[in-house]
PDB file of C-alpha atoms in Angstrom:
ATOM      1  CA  MET B   1       0.000   0.000   0.000  1.00 39.00           C
ATOM      2  CA  SER B   2       1.495   3.248  -1.091  1.00 60.00           C
ATOM      3  CA  LEU B   3       1.346   6.348   1.017  1.00 81.00           C
ATOM      4  CA  GLU B   4       2.794   8.402  -1.795  1.00 89.00           C
ATOM      5  CA  LEU B   5       0.923  11.573  -2.607  1.00 93.00           C
ATOM      6  CA  PRO B   6       1.943  14.480  -4.815  1.00 96.00           C
ATOM      7  CA  ALA B   7       2.595  17.941  -3.445  1.00 96.00           C
ATOM      8  CA  GLU B   8      -0.680  19.042  -5.057  1.00 96.00           C
ATOM      9  CA  SER B   9      -2.558  16.933  -2.511  1.00 96.00           C
ATOM     10  CA  PHE B  10      -1.023  18.831   0.381  1.00 95.00           C
ATOM     11  CA  ILE B  11      -1.403  22.205  -1.276  1.00 96.00           C
ATOM     12  CA  ALA B  12      -5.133  21.485  -1.593  1.00 95.00           C
ATOM     13  CA  ILE B  13      -5.252  20.243   2.005  1.00 94.00           C
ATOM     14  CA  ALA B  14      -3.520  23.456   3.115  1.00 95.00           C
ATOM     15  CA  ALA B  15      -6.463  25.371   1.655  1.00 94.00           C
ATOM     16  CA  VAL B  16      -8.750  23.440   4.012  1.00 93.00           C
ATOM     17  CA  GLY B  17      -6.460  24.327   6.921  1.00 90.00           C
ATOM     18  CA  TRP B  18      -6.601  28.001   5.922  1.00 93.00           C
ATOM     19  CA  ALA B  19     -10.400  27.982   5.515  1.00 91.00           C
ATOM     20  CA  ASP B  20     -10.923  30.078   8.634  1.00 85.00           C
ATOM     21  CA  GLY B  21      -8.256  32.604   7.623  1.00 88.00           C
ATOM     22  CA  TRP B  22      -5.302  31.140   9.471  1.00 88.00           C
ATOM     23  CA  MET B  23      -3.573  27.848  10.185  1.00 90.00           C
ATOM     24  CA  ARG B  24      -2.841  26.815  13.739  1.00 87.00           C
ATOM     25  CA  LYS B  25       0.645  25.628  14.643  1.00 90.00           C
ATOM     26  CA  ALA B  26      -0.563  22.057  15.276  1.00 84.00           C
ATOM     27  CA  GLU B  27      -2.298  22.012  11.878  1.00 85.00           C
ATOM     28  CA  ALA B  28       0.821  23.278  10.108  1.00 92.00           C
ATOM     29  CA  GLU B  29       3.046  20.753  11.875  1.00 90.00           C
ATOM     30  CA  GLY B  30       0.572  17.956  11.187  1.00 86.00           C
ATOM     31  CA  LEU B  31       0.303  18.810   7.516  1.00 90.00           C
ATOM     32  CA  MET B  32       4.072  18.991   7.042  1.00 94.00           C
ATOM     33  CA  ARG B  33       4.462  15.663   8.851  1.00 89.00           C
ATOM     34  CA  ALA B  34       1.792  14.127   6.604  1.00 88.00           C
ATOM     35  CA  ALA B  35       3.530  15.430   3.474  1.00 94.00           C
ATOM     36  CA  GLN B  36       6.839  13.925   4.559  1.00 93.00           C
ATOM     37  CA  ALA B  37       5.148  10.635   5.527  1.00 88.00           C
ATOM     38  CA  CYS B  38       3.657  10.516   2.028  1.00 90.00           C
ATOM     39  CA  GLY B  39       6.979  10.967   0.253  1.00 93.00           C
ATOM     40  CA  VAL B  40       6.966  14.674  -0.574  1.00 96.00           C
ATOM     41  CA  GLU B  41      10.483  16.054  -0.533  1.00 96.00           C
ATOM     42  CA  GLY B  42      12.813  18.657  -2.022  1.00 97.00           C
ATOM     43  CA  GLU B  43      11.290  21.434  -4.121  1.00 97.00           C
ATOM     44  CA  ALA B  44       7.842  19.850  -3.859  1.00 97.00           C
ATOM     45  CA  LEU B  45       8.046  19.955  -0.057  1.00 97.00           C
ATOM     46  CA  SER B  46       9.059  23.628  -0.275  1.00 97.00           C
ATOM     47  CA  ARG B  47       5.890  24.312  -2.309  1.00 97.00           C
ATOM     48  CA  VAL B  48       3.819  22.586   0.376  1.00 97.00           C
ATOM     49  CA  GLU B  49       5.564  24.585   3.093  1.00 97.00           C
ATOM     50  CA  GLU B  50       4.761  27.817   1.255  1.00 97.00           C
ATOM     51  CA  ALA B  51       1.069  26.804   1.015  1.00 96.00           C
ATOM     52  CA  VAL B  52       1.101  25.993   4.730  1.00 96.00           C
ATOM     53  CA  LYS B  53       2.606  29.390   5.572  1.00 96.00           C
ATOM     54  CA  SER B  54       0.653  31.563   3.138  1.00 94.00           C
ATOM     55  CA  GLY B  55      -2.439  29.610   2.149  1.00 92.00           C
ATOM     56  CA  SER B  56      -3.617  28.223  -1.157  1.00 92.00           C
ATOM     57  CA  LYS B  57      -6.778  27.786  -3.195  1.00 93.00           C
ATOM     58  CA  ILE B  58      -8.267  24.403  -3.955  1.00 93.00           C
ATOM     59  CA  ALA B  59      -9.364  25.577  -7.410  1.00 91.00           C
ATOM     60  CA  ASP B  60      -5.737  26.270  -8.357  1.00 90.00           C
ATOM     61  CA  VAL B  61      -4.626  22.687  -7.742  1.00 93.00           C
ATOM     62  CA  ASP B  62      -4.461  20.208 -10.620  1.00 94.00           C
ATOM     63  CA  VAL B  63      -5.554  16.757  -9.424  1.00 94.00           C
ATOM     64  CA  SER B  64      -5.970  15.255 -12.910  1.00 94.00           C
ATOM     65  CA  ALA B  65      -2.926  12.989 -12.578  1.00 95.00           C
ATOM     66  CA  MET B  66      -4.025  11.573  -9.208  1.00 95.00           C
ATOM     67  CA  SER B  67      -5.392   8.050  -8.936  1.00 94.00           C
ATOM     68  CA  GLY B  68      -8.661   7.268  -7.177  1.00 95.00           C
ATOM     69  CA  TRP B  69      -6.657   5.975  -4.225  1.00 94.00           C
ATOM     70  CA  GLN B  70      -4.616   9.192  -4.014  1.00 95.00           C
ATOM     71  CA  ARG B  71      -7.788  11.256  -4.198  1.00 96.00           C
ATOM     72  CA  ALA B  72      -9.389   9.309  -1.352  1.00 96.00           C
ATOM     73  CA  LEU B  73      -6.232   9.547   0.763  1.00 94.00           C
ATOM     74  CA  THR B  74      -6.034  13.290   0.069  1.00 95.00           C
ATOM     75  CA  TYR B  75      -9.609  13.770   1.237  1.00 96.00           C
ATOM     76  CA  SER B  76      -9.037  11.598   4.283  1.00 94.00           C
ATOM     77  CA  ILE B  77      -6.012  13.634   5.385  1.00 91.00           C
ATOM     78  CA  ALA B  78      -7.958  16.861   4.774  1.00 93.00           C
ATOM     79  CA  CYS B  79     -10.751  15.584   7.039  1.00 93.00           C
ATOM     80  CA  TRP B  80      -8.206  14.723   9.723  1.00 88.00           C
ATOM     81  CA  LEU B  81      -6.621  18.173   9.463  1.00 86.00           C
ATOM     82  CA  ALA B  82      -9.997  19.915   9.684  1.00 87.00           C
ATOM     83  CA  ARG B  83     -10.787  18.032  12.910  1.00 85.00           C
ATOM     84  CA  LEU B  84      -7.357  18.463  14.469  1.00 79.00           C
ATOM     85  CA  ASP B  85      -8.400  21.335  16.727  1.00 73.00           C
ATOM     86  CA  GLY B  86     -11.556  19.516  17.827  1.00 75.00           C
ATOM     87  CA  VAL B  87     -13.951  21.700  15.830  1.00 78.00           C
ATOM     88  CA  VAL B  88     -14.900  21.644  12.150  1.00 85.00           C
ATOM     89  CA  ASN B  89     -16.331  25.077  11.422  1.00 88.00           C
ATOM     90  CA  SER B  90     -18.563  26.102   8.529  1.00 92.00           C
ATOM     91  CA  GLU B  91     -15.644  27.460   6.493  1.00 92.00           C
ATOM     92  CA  GLU B  92     -13.743  24.192   6.827  1.00 90.00           C
ATOM     93  CA  LEU B  93     -16.866  22.233   5.869  1.00 94.00           C
ATOM     94  CA  ALA B  94     -17.278  24.403   2.784  1.00 95.00           C
ATOM     95  CA  HIS B  95     -13.648  23.849   1.815  1.00 95.00           C
ATOM     96  CA  LEU B  96     -13.992  20.094   2.365  1.00 95.00           C
ATOM     97  CA  LYS B  97     -17.039  20.121   0.094  1.00 96.00           C
ATOM     98  CA  GLU B  98     -15.109  22.074  -2.539  1.00 96.00           C
ATOM     99  CA  LEU B  99     -12.183  19.668  -2.245  1.00 97.00           C
ATOM    100  CA  GLY B 100     -14.545  16.710  -2.631  1.00 97.00           C
ATOM    101  CA  GLY B 101     -15.914  18.254  -5.820  1.00 96.00           C
ATOM    102  CA  VAL B 102     -12.442  18.840  -7.254  1.00 96.00           C
ATOM    103  CA  LEU B 103     -11.379  15.304  -6.359  1.00 97.00           C
ATOM    104  CA  ASP B 104     -14.452  14.028  -8.229  1.00 96.00           C
ATOM    105  CA  LEU B 105     -15.233  11.094  -5.952  1.00 95.00           C
ATOM    106  CA  PRO B 106     -18.814  10.033  -5.208  1.00 96.00           C
ATOM    107  CA  GLN B 107     -20.171  11.168  -1.835  1.00 95.00           C
ATOM    108  CA  PRO B 108     -20.175   7.644  -0.316  1.00 96.00           C
ATOM    109  CA  LYS B 109     -16.438   7.350  -1.031  1.00 96.00           C
ATOM    110  CA  LEU B 110     -15.785  10.798   0.432  1.00 96.00           C
ATOM    111  CA  ASP B 111     -17.773   9.802   3.524  1.00 96.00           C
ATOM    112  CA  ALA B 112     -15.754   6.578   3.868  1.00 96.00           C
ATOM    113  CA  ALA B 113     -12.483   8.497   3.499  1.00 96.00           C
ATOM    114  CA  GLY B 114     -13.534  10.959   6.204  1.00 95.00           C
ATOM    115  CA  SER B 115     -14.642   8.115   8.434  1.00 95.00           C
ATOM    116  CA  ALA B 116     -11.278   6.355   8.072  1.00 94.00           C
ATOM    117  CA  ALA B 117      -9.465   9.477   9.277  1.00 90.00           C
ATOM    118  CA  PHE B 118     -11.811   9.758  12.249  1.00 90.00           C
ATOM    119  CA  ASP B 119     -11.224   6.088  13.147  1.00 90.00           C
ATOM    120  CA  ILE B 120      -7.455   6.573  13.296  1.00 86.00           C
ATOM    121  CA  ALA B 121      -7.724   9.903  15.113  1.00 84.00           C
ATOM    122  CA  MET B 122      -9.637   8.096  17.866  1.00 84.00           C
ATOM    123  CA  LEU B 123      -6.743   5.715  18.560  1.00 79.00           C
ATOM    124  CA  PRO B 124      -4.696   6.536  21.682  1.00 78.00           C
ATOM    125  CA  GLY B 125      -2.844   9.774  20.956  1.00 73.00           C
ATOM    126  CA  GLY B 126      -4.277   9.902  17.424  1.00 68.00           C
ATOM    127  CA  HIS B 127      -5.717  13.356  17.925  1.00 67.00           C
ATOM    128  CA  ARG B 128      -2.181  14.727  18.245  1.00 72.00           C
ATOM    129  CA  PRO B 129      -0.413  15.462  14.948  1.00 70.00           C
ATOM    130  CA  GLU B 130       2.849  13.896  16.075  1.00 72.00           C
ATOM    131  CA  LYS B 131       1.073  10.653  17.018  1.00 68.00           C
ATOM    132  CA  PHE B 132      -1.303  10.263  14.051  1.00 76.00           C
ATOM    133  CA  ASP B 133      -0.540   6.963  12.299  1.00 83.00           C
ATOM    134  CA  PHE B 134      -0.616   7.517   8.535  1.00 82.00           C
ATOM    135  CA  ASP B 135       0.168   3.855   7.825  1.00 85.00           C
ATOM    136  CA  ALA B 136      -2.863   2.873   9.917  1.00 88.00           C
ATOM    137  CA  LEU B 137      -4.910   5.416   7.969  1.00 88.00           C
ATOM    138  CA  ALA B 138      -3.912   3.755   4.698  1.00 88.00           C
ATOM    139  CA  GLU B 139      -4.833   0.328   6.080  1.00 91.00           C
ATOM    140  CA  ARG B 140      -8.199   1.599   7.359  1.00 92.00           C
ATOM    141  CA  LEU B 141      -8.906   3.285   4.049  1.00 93.00           C
ATOM    142  CA  LYS B 142      -8.076   0.031   2.279  1.00 93.00           C
ATOM    143  CA  VAL B 143     -10.790  -1.708   4.339  1.00 94.00           C
ATOM    144  CA  LYS B 144     -13.357   1.034   3.757  1.00 95.00           C
ATOM    145  CA  LEU B 145     -12.605   1.576   0.070  1.00 94.00           C
ATOM    146  CA  PRO B 146     -11.173  -1.658  -1.351  1.00 92.00           C
ATOM    147  CA  SER B 147     -12.304  -0.741  -4.869  1.00 89.00           C
ATOM    148  CA  LEU B 148      -9.811   2.149  -4.959  1.00 89.00           C
ATOM    149  CA  VAL B 149      -6.748   0.177  -3.896  1.00 83.00           C
ATOM    150  CA  GLY B 150      -4.358   0.114  -6.827  1.00 73.00           C
ATOM    151  CA  SER B 151      -6.470   2.525  -8.885  1.00 68.00           C
TER     152      SER B 151
END
C-alpha cells in the first residue's frame, strides 16, 4: 500500500487548513508531517511549506494525474486536518465540500475516506499530529474503500 501523494494533494489540504483565515501551529506541523510521511520532498516539499505558511486555493490545484486511491487519501487527510483542533467550522466544511468536488469522488467514497481518518484519530494519541498513524490510515482506508486500492 502506497502512502505516496503528490505535493498538489497537500497544497489542496492546506487550503482546508486556511479555511478560517489562518492555520494553527498544530495544523501546520501535522500537515508537514503528513507530506513527509507521504513521500513529498525537495522542491515539492518547499511548495507545500509555502502553502502551509501563506495559504492556497483548492481551485488552483491540478488533481488530474491523481489516482482514485490518491484522491481518497487526500480527502481523508484533509478531514483529519480539519478536525485536528476539535472543531470543524462552517468554512472548513465548505472547503472540504469544494475539495470533494475537485477530487471528483462520489459522496459515499468521500464519507468513507472521512470516516477512516476519524477512526485513526480516535486511537490513543491519534488526535495529536505527532502521534497520528498515517500507515494505519492507509490500512483503514483500504478496508473502507477496497475498490480504490491500486487505482
